[in-house]
Amino acid sequence: DAGITQSPRHKVTETGTPVTLRCHQTENHRYMYWYRQDPGHGLRLIHYSYGVKDTDKGEVSDGYSVSRSKTEDFLLTLESATSSQTSVYFCAIRSRDRGSELENRGYYNEQFFGPGTRLTVL
Amino acid sequence: TQLLEQSPQFLSIQEGENLTVYCNSSSVFSSLQWYRQEPGEGPVLLVTVVTGGEVKKLKRLTFQFGDARKDSSLHITAAQPGDTGLYLCAGEGGYQKVTFGIGTKLQVIP
């Protein structure tokens, strides 16, 4: 299961409050991702990280920020939660790091996902 | 923006029946993944296809990548209740450019 945990698993909060979700991995993977999953939209990328302190925006990054101070932890913060951010949030890691590309073993973005966090913003 | 359309969105069949789900795009992908997701859990990788025309088999599941690498199909033979879940396809179109389809929700009735 790639050793990915997410916390909390469920959270209910009120509009305007800050919220931080944590993703923790135990296998030293370089790439980590935050997605949200909503009915009718599928999985959409919020932010991703390609190393400690290296992050970039995804498709739906407005209203979200991320931080990665250690390889194993990738935090997603909603500075001021809104009802439109009610969703299920998934963290993922990429199973093949750049080393695989250099060794010519293929370079595919196969991802392993955490169990998800269900966030409700009232 | 690269789009991946999956069809059908919902499928309810009897145990033992065969089924095919489709993943279509107008964009070319360097690879395509299929995932299965069960309620309350994250998606789990089933397979990656890379070469146009490639066919991969995983027990009763057969995956095919289109010749032009724009589409893919998943065929399940003799479906079982354990196959119930949400099937997602994801296409890789460039560096960190992975697009997920909305998914096909499959229910296999015993």
GROMACS .gro file of C-alpha atoms in nm:
model
  232
    1ASP     CA    1   0.000   0.000   0.000
    2ALA     CA    2   0.308   0.227  -0.036
    3GLY     CA    3   0.281   0.333   0.328
    4ILE     CA    4   0.060   0.637   0.275
    5THR     CA    5  -0.152   0.772   0.557
    6GLN     CA    6  -0.376   1.077   0.569
    7SER     CA    7  -0.500   1.267   0.870
    8PRO     CA    8  -0.759   1.345   0.970
    9ARG     CA    9  -0.981   1.096   0.787
   10HIS     CA   10  -1.293   1.304   0.849
   11LYS     CA   11  -1.336   1.669   0.936
   12VAL     CA   12  -1.628   1.906   0.967
   13THR     CA   13  -1.546   2.274   0.987
   14GLU     CA   14  -1.708   2.610   0.942
   15THR     CA   15  -1.670   2.858   0.659
   16GLY     CA   16  -1.377   3.092   0.711
   17THR     CA   17  -1.171   2.866   0.937
   18PRO     CA   18  -0.823   2.743   0.840
   19VAL     CA   19  -0.781   2.371   0.778
   20THR     CA   20  -0.466   2.164   0.732
   21LEU     CA   21  -0.464   1.812   0.596
   22ARG     CA   22  -0.159   1.592   0.634
   23CYS     CA   23  -0.019   1.324   0.408
   24HIS     CA   24   0.258   1.100   0.538
   25GLN     CA   25   0.459   0.843   0.343
   26THR     CA   26   0.720   0.600   0.468
   27GLU     CA   27   0.900   0.501   0.146
   28ASN     CA   28   1.099   0.813   0.059
   29HIS     CA   29   0.916   0.888  -0.267
   30ARG     CA   30   1.011   1.212  -0.435
   31TYR     CA   31   0.677   1.303  -0.595
   32MET     CA   32   0.364   1.364  -0.391
   33TYR     CA   33   0.023   1.493  -0.501
   34TRP     CA   34  -0.296   1.635  -0.358
   35TYR     CA   35  -0.625   1.572  -0.541
   36ARG     CA   36  -0.986   1.644  -0.471
   37GLN     CA   37  -1.263   1.412  -0.589
   38ASP     CA   38  -1.613   1.543  -0.655
   39PRO     CA   39  -1.915   1.387  -0.826
   40GLY     CA   40  -1.917   1.472  -1.196
   41HIS     CA   41  -1.557   1.593  -1.191
   42GLY     CA   42  -1.346   1.295  -1.106
   43LEU     CA   43  -1.003   1.346  -0.956
   44ARG     CA   44  -0.853   1.691  -1.003
   45LEU     CA   45  -0.498   1.786  -0.913
   46ILE     CA   46  -0.463   2.067  -0.657
   47HIS     CA   47  -0.086   2.086  -0.600
   48TYR     CA   48   0.209   1.854  -0.630
   49SER     CA   49   0.560   1.834  -0.492
   50TYR     CA   50   0.877   1.710  -0.661
   51GLY     CA   51   1.101   1.737  -0.357
   52VAL     CA   52   1.151   1.905  -0.021
   53LYS     CA   53   1.037   2.267  -0.053
   54ASP     CA   54   0.965   2.212  -0.426
   55THR     CA   55   0.597   2.245  -0.512
   56ASP     CA   56   0.385   2.352  -0.806
   57LYS     CA   57   0.023   2.427  -0.883
   58GLY     CA   58  -0.223   2.189  -1.035
   59GLU     CA   59  -0.552   2.236  -1.213
   60VAL     CA   60  -0.757   2.364  -0.914
   61SER     CA   61  -0.506   2.537  -0.684
   62ASP     CA   62  -0.701   2.854  -0.599
   63GLY     CA   63  -0.775   2.871  -0.225
   64TYR     CA   64  -0.516   2.606  -0.138
   65SER     CA   65  -0.153   2.615  -0.034
   66VAL     CA   66   0.094   2.334   0.034
   67SER     CA   67   0.419   2.280   0.215
   68ARG     CA   68   0.678   2.005   0.219
   69SER     CA   69   0.950   2.055   0.479
   70LYS     CA   70   1.036   1.685   0.499
   71THR     CA   71   1.035   1.413   0.235
   72GLU     CA   72   0.774   1.213   0.421
   73ASP     CA   73   0.516   1.486   0.485
   74PHE     CA   74   0.307   1.690   0.241
   75LEU     CA   75   0.060   1.934   0.396
   76LEU     CA   76  -0.243   2.086   0.227
   77THR     CA   77  -0.384   2.404   0.382
   78LEU     CA   78  -0.712   2.577   0.319
   79GLU     CA   79  -0.642   2.925   0.454
   80SER     CA   80  -1.010   3.016   0.483
   81ALA     CA   81  -1.237   2.724   0.405
   82THR     CA   82  -1.542   2.775   0.183
   83SER     CA   83  -1.839   2.548   0.118
   84SER     CA   84  -1.711   2.485  -0.235
   85GLN     CA   85  -1.413   2.310  -0.079
   86THR     CA   86  -1.632   2.038   0.065
   87SER     CA   87  -1.489   1.731  -0.099
   88VAL     CA   88  -1.291   1.413  -0.054
   89TYR     CA   89  -0.917   1.484  -0.063
   90PHE     CA   90  -0.664   1.224  -0.170
   91CYS     CA   91  -0.291   1.227  -0.137
   92ALA     CA   92  -0.084   1.020  -0.379
   93ILE     CA   93   0.277   0.930  -0.444
   94ARG     CA   94   0.439   0.845  -0.772
   95SER     CA   95   0.579   0.496  -0.772
   96ARG     CA   96   0.860   0.557  -1.019
   97ASP     CA   97   1.105   0.835  -0.943
   98ARG     CA   98   1.347   0.992  -1.181
   99GLY     CA   99   1.601   0.722  -1.113
  100SER     CA  100   1.389   0.479  -1.310
  101GLU     CA  101   1.400   0.709  -1.612
  102LEU     CA  102   1.775   0.737  -1.602
  103GLU     CA  103   1.804   0.360  -1.581
  104ASN     CA  104   1.577   0.334  -1.887
  105ARG     CA  105   1.320   0.122  -1.707
  106GLY     CA  106   1.025   0.328  -1.811
  107TYR     CA  107   0.888   0.652  -1.676
  108TYR     CA  108   0.518   0.630  -1.613
  109ASN     CA  109   0.316   0.832  -1.371
  110GLU     CA  110   0.171   0.539  -1.180
  111GLN     CA  111   0.035   0.665  -0.854
  112PHE     CA  112  -0.049   0.510  -0.520
  113PHE     CA  113  -0.321   0.681  -0.323
  114GLY     CA  114  -0.388   0.731   0.044
  115PRO     CA  115  -0.723   0.644   0.202
  116GLY     CA  116  -0.864   0.997   0.166
  117THR     CA  117  -0.996   1.271   0.391
  118ARG     CA  118  -1.363   1.363   0.379
  119LEU     CA  119  -1.392   1.737   0.449
  120THR     CA  120  -1.723   1.910   0.506
  121VAL     CA  121  -1.733   2.290   0.523
  122LEU     CA  122  -2.057   2.422   0.671
  123THR     CA  123  -0.691   2.092  -2.145
  124GLN     CA  124  -0.686   1.721  -2.209
  125LEU     CA  125  -1.016   1.545  -2.149
  126LEU     CA  126  -1.083   1.179  -2.090
  127GLU     CA  127  -1.439   1.063  -2.139
  128GLN     CA  128  -1.546   0.738  -1.982
  129SER     CA  129  -1.853   0.541  -2.080
  130PRO     CA  130  -2.083   0.422  -1.956
  131GLN     CA  131  -2.086   0.622  -1.632
  132PHE     CA  132  -2.301   0.360  -1.458
  133LEU     CA  133  -2.335  -0.011  -1.523
  134SER     CA  134  -2.537  -0.268  -1.332
  135ILE     CA  135  -2.507  -0.628  -1.445
  136GLN     CA  136  -2.571  -0.980  -1.322
  137GLU     CA  137  -2.291  -1.203  -1.199
  138GLY     CA  138  -2.141  -1.399  -1.487
  139GLU     CA  139  -2.205  -1.140  -1.757
  140ASN     CA  140  -1.934  -0.977  -1.964
  141LEU     CA  141  -1.886  -0.603  -1.992
  142THR     CA  142  -1.667  -0.341  -2.156
  143VAL     CA  143  -1.596   0.013  -2.041
  144TYR     CA  144  -1.439   0.276  -2.258
  145CYS     CA  145  -1.201   0.565  -2.210
  146ASN     CA  146  -1.180   0.811  -2.500
  147SER     CA  147  -0.991   1.130  -2.576
  148SER     CA  148  -0.889   1.347  -2.867
  149SER     CA  149  -0.541   1.375  -2.714
  150VAL     CA  150  -0.248   1.139  -2.743
  151PHE     CA  151  -0.112   0.994  -2.420
  152SER     CA  152   0.232   0.854  -2.353
  153SER     CA  153   0.078   0.606  -2.111
  154LEU     CA  154  -0.260   0.528  -1.968
  155GLN     CA  155  -0.347   0.379  -1.631
  156TRP     CA  156  -0.659   0.203  -1.507
  157TYR     CA  157  -0.754   0.220  -1.140
  158ARG     CA  158  -1.032   0.066  -0.932
  159GLN     CA  159  -1.174   0.248  -0.634
  160GLU     CA  160  -1.400   0.103  -0.367
  161PRO     CA  161  -1.626   0.320  -0.146
  162GLY     CA  162  -1.435   0.503   0.125
  163GLU     CA  163  -1.095   0.413  -0.017
  164GLY     CA  164  -0.840   0.558  -0.256
  165PRO     CA  165  -0.797   0.437  -0.614
  166VAL     CA  166  -0.580   0.129  -0.663
  167LEU     CA  167  -0.368   0.086  -0.974
  168LEU     CA  168  -0.467  -0.208  -1.195
  169VAL     CA  169  -0.249  -0.168  -1.504
  170THR     CA  170  -0.048   0.068  -1.723
  171VAL     CA  171  -0.056   0.049  -2.103
  172VAL     CA  172   0.209   0.225  -2.307
  173THR     CA  173   0.230   0.101  -2.665
  174GLY     CA  174  -0.040   0.164  -2.927
  175GLY     CA  175  -0.243  -0.154  -2.976
  176GLU     CA  176  -0.111  -0.308  -2.655
  177VAL     CA  177  -0.327  -0.565  -2.480
  178LYS     CA  178  -0.273  -0.663  -2.117
  179LYS     CA  179  -0.459  -0.925  -1.920
  180LEU     CA  180  -0.509  -0.939  -1.546
  181LYS     CA  181  -0.704  -1.258  -1.469
  182ARG     CA  182  -1.055  -1.187  -1.606
  183LEU     CA  183  -0.974  -0.826  -1.696
  184THR     CA  184  -0.842  -0.736  -2.041
  185PHE     CA  185  -0.707  -0.389  -2.111
  186GLN     CA  186  -0.641  -0.250  -2.457
  187PHE     CA  187  -0.470   0.071  -2.564
  188GLY     CA  188  -0.585   0.216  -2.896
  189ASP     CA  189  -0.348   0.215  -3.192
  190ALA     CA  190  -0.325   0.595  -3.183
  191ARG     CA  191  -0.287   0.600  -2.802
  192LYS     CA  192  -0.597   0.818  -2.763
  193ASP     CA  193  -0.836   0.562  -2.620
  194SER     CA  194  -0.852   0.248  -2.412
  195SER     CA  195  -1.097  -0.020  -2.312
  196LEU     CA  196  -1.141  -0.252  -2.017
  197HIS     CA  197  -1.323  -0.579  -2.073
  198ILE     CA  198  -1.432  -0.796  -1.781
  199THR     CA  199  -1.524  -1.158  -1.848
  200ALA     CA  200  -1.772  -1.337  -1.622
  201ALA     CA  201  -1.809  -1.050  -1.379
  202GLN     CA  202  -1.819  -1.128  -1.008
  203PRO     CA  203  -1.955  -0.926  -0.714
  204GLY     CA  204  -1.595  -0.855  -0.612
  205ASP     CA  205  -1.552  -0.656  -0.933
  206THR     CA  206  -1.797  -0.395  -0.803
  207GLY     CA  207  -1.639  -0.052  -0.780
  208LEU     CA  208  -1.550   0.268  -0.961
  209TYR     CA  209  -1.315   0.218  -1.256
  210LEU     CA  210  -1.101   0.517  -1.346
  211CYS     CA  211  -0.874   0.572  -1.641
  212ALA     CA  212  -0.590   0.824  -1.630
  213GLY     CA  213  -0.387   0.947  -1.924
  214GLU     CA  214  -0.037   1.086  -1.903
  215GLY     CA  215   0.005   1.366  -2.155
  216GLY     CA  216   0.331   1.521  -2.046
  217TYR     CA  217   0.538   1.605  -1.740
  218GLN     CA  218   0.302   1.589  -1.443
  219LYS     CA  219   0.009   1.614  -1.685
  220VAL     CA  220  -0.214   1.329  -1.574
  221THR     CA  221  -0.582   1.358  -1.660
  222PHE     CA  222  -0.837   1.137  -1.486
  223GLY     CA  223  -1.170   1.036  -1.631
  224ILE     CA  224  -1.486   1.071  -1.421
  225GLY     CA  225  -1.510   0.696  -1.388
  226THR     CA  226  -1.747   0.408  -1.455
  227LYS     CA  227  -1.942   0.289  -1.154
  228LEU     CA  228  -1.990  -0.088  -1.185
  229GLN     CA  229  -2.231  -0.292  -0.977
  230VAL     CA  230  -2.229  -0.670  -1.014
  231ILE     CA  231  -2.540  -0.827  -0.871
  232PRO     CA  232  -2.507  -1.181  -0.727
   0.00000   0.00000   0.00000
